[in-house]
mmCIF file of C-alpha atoms in Angstrom:
data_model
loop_
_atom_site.group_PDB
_atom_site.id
_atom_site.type_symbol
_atom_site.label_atom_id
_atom_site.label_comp_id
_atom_site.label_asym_id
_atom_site.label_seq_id
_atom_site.Cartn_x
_atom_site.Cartn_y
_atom_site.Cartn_z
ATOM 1 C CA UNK A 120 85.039 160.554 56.772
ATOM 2 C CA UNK A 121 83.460 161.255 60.075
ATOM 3 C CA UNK A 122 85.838 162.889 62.542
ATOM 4 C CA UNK A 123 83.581 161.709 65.402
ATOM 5 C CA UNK A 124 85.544 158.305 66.734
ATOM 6 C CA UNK A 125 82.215 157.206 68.053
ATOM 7 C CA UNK A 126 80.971 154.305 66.797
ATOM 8 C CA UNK A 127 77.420 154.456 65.449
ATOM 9 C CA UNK A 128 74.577 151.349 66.047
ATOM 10 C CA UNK A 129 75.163 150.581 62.154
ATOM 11 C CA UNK A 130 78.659 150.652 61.699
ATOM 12 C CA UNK A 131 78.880 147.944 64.807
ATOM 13 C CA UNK A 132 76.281 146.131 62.716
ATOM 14 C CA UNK A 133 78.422 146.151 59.837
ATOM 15 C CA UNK A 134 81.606 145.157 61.442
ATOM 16 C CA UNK A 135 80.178 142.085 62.946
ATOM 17 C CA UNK A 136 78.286 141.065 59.879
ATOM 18 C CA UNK A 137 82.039 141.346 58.101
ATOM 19 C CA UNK A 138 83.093 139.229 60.998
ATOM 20 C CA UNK A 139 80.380 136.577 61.068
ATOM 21 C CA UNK A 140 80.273 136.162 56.841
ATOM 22 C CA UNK A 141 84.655 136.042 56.574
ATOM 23 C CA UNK A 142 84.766 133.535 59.983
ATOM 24 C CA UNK A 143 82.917 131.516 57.693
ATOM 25 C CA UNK A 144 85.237 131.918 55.071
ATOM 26 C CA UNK A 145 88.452 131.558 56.690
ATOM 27 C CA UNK A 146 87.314 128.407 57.823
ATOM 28 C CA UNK A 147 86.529 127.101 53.944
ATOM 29 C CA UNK A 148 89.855 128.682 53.042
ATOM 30 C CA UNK A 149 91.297 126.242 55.585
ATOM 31 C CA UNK A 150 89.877 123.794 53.359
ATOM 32 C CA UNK A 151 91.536 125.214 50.439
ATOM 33 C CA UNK A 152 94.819 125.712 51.661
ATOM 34 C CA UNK A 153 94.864 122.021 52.683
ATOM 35 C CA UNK A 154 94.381 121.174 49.697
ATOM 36 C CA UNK A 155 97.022 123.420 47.755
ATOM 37 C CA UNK A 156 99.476 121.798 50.269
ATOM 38 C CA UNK A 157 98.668 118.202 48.811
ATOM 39 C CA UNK A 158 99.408 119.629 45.563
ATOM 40 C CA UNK A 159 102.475 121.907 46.231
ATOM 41 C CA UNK A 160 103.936 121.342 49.882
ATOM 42 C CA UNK A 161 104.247 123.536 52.870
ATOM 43 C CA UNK A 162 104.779 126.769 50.948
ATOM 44 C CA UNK A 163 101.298 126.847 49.688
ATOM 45 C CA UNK A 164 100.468 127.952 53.256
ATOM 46 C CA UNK A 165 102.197 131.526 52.623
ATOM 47 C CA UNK A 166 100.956 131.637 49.081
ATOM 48 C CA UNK A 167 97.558 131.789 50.719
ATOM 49 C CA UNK A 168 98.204 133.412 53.859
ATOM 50 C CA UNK A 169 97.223 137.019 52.916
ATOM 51 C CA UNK A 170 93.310 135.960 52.556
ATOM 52 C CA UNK A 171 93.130 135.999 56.190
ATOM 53 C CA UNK A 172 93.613 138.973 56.805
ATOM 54 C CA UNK A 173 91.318 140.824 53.831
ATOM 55 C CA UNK A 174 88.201 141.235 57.041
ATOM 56 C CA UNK A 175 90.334 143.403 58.802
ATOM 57 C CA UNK A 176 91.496 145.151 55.681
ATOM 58 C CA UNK A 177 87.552 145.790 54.607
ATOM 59 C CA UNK A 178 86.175 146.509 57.797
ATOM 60 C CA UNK A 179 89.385 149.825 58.102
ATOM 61 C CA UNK A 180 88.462 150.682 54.238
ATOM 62 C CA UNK A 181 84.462 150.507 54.961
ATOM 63 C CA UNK A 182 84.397 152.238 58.317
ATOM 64 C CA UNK A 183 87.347 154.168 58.649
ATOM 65 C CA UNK A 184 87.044 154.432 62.590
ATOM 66 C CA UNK A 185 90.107 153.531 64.614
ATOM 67 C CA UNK A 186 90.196 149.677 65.589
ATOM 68 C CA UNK A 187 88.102 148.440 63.057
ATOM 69 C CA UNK A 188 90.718 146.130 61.477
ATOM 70 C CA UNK A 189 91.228 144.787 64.955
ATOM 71 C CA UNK A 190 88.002 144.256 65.910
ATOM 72 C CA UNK A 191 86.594 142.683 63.157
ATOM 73 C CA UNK A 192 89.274 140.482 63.008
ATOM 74 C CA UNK A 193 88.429 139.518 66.268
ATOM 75 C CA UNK A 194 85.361 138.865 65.742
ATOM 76 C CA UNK A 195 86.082 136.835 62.437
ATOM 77 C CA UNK A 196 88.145 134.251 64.655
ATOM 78 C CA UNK A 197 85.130 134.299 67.185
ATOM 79 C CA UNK A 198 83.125 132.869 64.558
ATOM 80 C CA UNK A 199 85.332 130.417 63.132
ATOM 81 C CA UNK A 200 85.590 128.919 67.252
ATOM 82 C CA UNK A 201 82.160 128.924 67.508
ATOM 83 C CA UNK A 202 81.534 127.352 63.965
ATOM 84 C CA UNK A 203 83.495 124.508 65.300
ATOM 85 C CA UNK A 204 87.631 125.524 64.198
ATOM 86 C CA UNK A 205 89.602 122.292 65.480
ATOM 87 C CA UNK A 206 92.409 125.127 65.712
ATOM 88 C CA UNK A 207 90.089 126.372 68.345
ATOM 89 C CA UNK A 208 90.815 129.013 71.022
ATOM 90 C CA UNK A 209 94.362 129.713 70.159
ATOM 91 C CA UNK A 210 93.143 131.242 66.843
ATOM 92 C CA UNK A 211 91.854 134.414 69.298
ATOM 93 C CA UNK A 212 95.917 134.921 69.909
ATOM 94 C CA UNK A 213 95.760 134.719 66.215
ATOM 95 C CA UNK A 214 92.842 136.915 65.261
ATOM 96 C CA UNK A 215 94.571 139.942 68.027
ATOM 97 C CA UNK A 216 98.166 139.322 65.907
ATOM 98 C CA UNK A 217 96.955 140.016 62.327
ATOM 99 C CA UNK A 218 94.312 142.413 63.639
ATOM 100 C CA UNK A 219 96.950 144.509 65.490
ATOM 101 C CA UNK A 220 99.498 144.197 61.991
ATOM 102 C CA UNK A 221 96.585 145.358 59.925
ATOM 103 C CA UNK A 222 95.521 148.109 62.109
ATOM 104 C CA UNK A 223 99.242 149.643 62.368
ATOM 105 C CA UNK A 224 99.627 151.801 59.176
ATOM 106 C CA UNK A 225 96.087 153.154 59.521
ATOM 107 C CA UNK A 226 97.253 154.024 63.479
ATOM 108 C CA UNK A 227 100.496 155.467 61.781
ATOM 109 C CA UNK A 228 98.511 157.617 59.345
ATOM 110 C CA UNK A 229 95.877 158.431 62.506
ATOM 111 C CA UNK A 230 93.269 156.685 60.900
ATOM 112 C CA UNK A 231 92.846 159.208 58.002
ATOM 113 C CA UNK A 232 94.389 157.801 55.093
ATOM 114 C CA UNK A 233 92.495 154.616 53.369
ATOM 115 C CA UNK A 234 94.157 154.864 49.934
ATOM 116 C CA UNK A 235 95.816 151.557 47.888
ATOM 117 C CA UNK A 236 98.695 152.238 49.419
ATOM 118 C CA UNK A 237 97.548 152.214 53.085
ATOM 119 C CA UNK A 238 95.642 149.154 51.955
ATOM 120 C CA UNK A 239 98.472 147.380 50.545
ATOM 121 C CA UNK A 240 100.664 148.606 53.682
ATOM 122 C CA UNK A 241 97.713 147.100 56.020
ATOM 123 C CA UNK A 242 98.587 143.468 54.050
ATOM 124 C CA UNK A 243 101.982 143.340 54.039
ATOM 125 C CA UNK A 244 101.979 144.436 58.465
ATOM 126 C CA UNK A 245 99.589 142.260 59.114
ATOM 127 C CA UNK A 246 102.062 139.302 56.900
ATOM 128 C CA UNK A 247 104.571 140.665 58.986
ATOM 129 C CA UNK A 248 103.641 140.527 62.113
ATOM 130 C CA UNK A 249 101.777 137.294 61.433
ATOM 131 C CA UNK A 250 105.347 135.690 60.403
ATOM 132 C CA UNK A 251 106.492 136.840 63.547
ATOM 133 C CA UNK A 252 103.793 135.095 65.686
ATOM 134 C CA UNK A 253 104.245 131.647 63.831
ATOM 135 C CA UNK A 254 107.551 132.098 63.952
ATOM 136 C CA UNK A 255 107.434 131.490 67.468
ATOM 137 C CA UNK A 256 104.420 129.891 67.874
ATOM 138 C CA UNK A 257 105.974 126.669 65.131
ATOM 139 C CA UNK A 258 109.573 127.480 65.510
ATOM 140 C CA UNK A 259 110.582 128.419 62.141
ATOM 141 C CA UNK A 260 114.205 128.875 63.579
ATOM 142 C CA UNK A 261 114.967 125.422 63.354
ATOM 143 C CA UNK A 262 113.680 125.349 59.206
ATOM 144 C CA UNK A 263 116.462 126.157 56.859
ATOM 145 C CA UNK A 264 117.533 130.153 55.890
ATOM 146 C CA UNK A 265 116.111 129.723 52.554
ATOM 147 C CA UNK A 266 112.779 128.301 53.087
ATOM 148 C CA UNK A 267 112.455 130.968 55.705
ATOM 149 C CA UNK A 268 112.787 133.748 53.066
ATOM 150 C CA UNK A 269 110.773 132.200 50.672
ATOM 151 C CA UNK A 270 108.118 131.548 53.062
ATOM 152 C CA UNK A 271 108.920 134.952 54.012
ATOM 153 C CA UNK A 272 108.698 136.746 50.557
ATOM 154 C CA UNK A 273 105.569 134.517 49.781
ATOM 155 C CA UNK A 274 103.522 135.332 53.038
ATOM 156 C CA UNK A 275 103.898 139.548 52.734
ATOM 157 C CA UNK A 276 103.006 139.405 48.391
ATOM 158 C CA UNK A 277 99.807 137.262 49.850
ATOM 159 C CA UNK A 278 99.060 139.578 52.542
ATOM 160 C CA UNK A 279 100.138 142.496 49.604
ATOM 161 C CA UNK A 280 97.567 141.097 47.193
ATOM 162 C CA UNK A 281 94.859 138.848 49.132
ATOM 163 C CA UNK A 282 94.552 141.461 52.470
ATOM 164 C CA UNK A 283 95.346 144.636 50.435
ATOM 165 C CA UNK A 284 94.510 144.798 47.266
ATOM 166 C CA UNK A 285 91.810 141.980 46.780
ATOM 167 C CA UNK A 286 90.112 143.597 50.536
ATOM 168 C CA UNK A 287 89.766 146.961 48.106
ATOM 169 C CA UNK A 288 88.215 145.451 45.259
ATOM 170 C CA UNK A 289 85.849 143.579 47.050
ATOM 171 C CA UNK A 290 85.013 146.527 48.950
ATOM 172 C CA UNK A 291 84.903 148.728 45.849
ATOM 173 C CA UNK A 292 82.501 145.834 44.378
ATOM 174 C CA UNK A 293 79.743 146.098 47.545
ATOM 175 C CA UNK A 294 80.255 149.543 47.556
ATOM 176 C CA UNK A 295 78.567 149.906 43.861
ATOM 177 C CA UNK A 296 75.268 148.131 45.625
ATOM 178 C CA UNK A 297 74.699 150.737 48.375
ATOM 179 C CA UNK A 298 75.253 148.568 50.708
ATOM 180 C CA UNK A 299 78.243 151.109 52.417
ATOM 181 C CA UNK A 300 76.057 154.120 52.093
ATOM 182 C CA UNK A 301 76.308 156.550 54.691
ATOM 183 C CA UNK A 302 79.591 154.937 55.895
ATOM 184 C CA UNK A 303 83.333 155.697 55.718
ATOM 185 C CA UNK A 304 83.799 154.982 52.317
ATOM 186 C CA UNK A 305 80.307 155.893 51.259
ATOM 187 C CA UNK A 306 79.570 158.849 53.481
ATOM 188 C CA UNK A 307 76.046 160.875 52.961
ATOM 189 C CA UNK A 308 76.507 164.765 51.776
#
């Protein structure tokens, strides 16, 4: 990894492209979670919660400068306004809360530990603090104790599985085109 925190021309390139491509995608996964919830109720929401936050996961893994979990987030729910989100500009509040969660256990290892672990760690704080935020934001305090824990339990295995562990492999996957070379996870020798 590059000790320089300077940001170079392509990994700013990079970063936005993961933005652009995954505000796209979050906004078909809306799709797809509306439709789970048809089938199985207001849990499916938490069963597919974790896929929003596998940009920010990526973008830490790919670049492995500090903020890029943050920022690409941000730039993911830039996109998804622009493309038209009828959430639309409250999903910026969003984009900083599971940005910031994602970011935290890369800040906590000083950006210089992108193992599974740190991955899966990067899910699960982002489901965190994400519960948090909705908590609030919907009032979950008036729902009953156990379909708080189960929404709970369900929302940090999705951001486990779907922002950890799924960000890897697809990042693994690009990585075998070349794509990454010369970046954080790919760097030239």
């Amino acid at each position: 990894m590059d000790t320089n925190n300077r940001w170079t021309l392509r990994e700013l390139v990079v970063a936005a492209a993961l933005g652009v491509v995954f505000g796209f995608l979050y906004l078909l996964w809306v799709q797809f979670w509306l439709f789970l919830r048809g089938l199985m109720g207001p849990l499916s929401m938490d069963i597919v919660f974790g896929f929003w936050f596998v940009a920010s996961t990526i973008a830490a893994y790919v670049i492995r400068k500090p903020w890029a979990a943050l920022g690409v987030s941000m730039a993911a729910v830039i996109t998804e306004i622009l493309a038209g989100s009828p959430a639309g500009a409250i999903l910026l509040l969003t984009g900083l809360v599971q940005g910031l969660g994602s970011e935290v256990p890369f800040l906590l290892t000083r950006w210089k530990r992108y193992n599974l672990a740190v991955l899966l760690a990067s899910g699960a704080c982002a489901s965190l603090f994400s519960y948090v935020y909705t908590w609030i934001r919907f009032s979950y305090w008036t729902l009953d104790s156990k379909l708080l824990v189960a929404m709970f339990i369900l929302r940090v295995t999705s951001g486990i599985l779907l922002g950890g562990a799924l960000g890897k492999l697809i990042a693994d996957w690009v990585k075998k085109t070349g794509v990454f070379r010369g970046l954080g996870i790919d760097p030239i020798t």
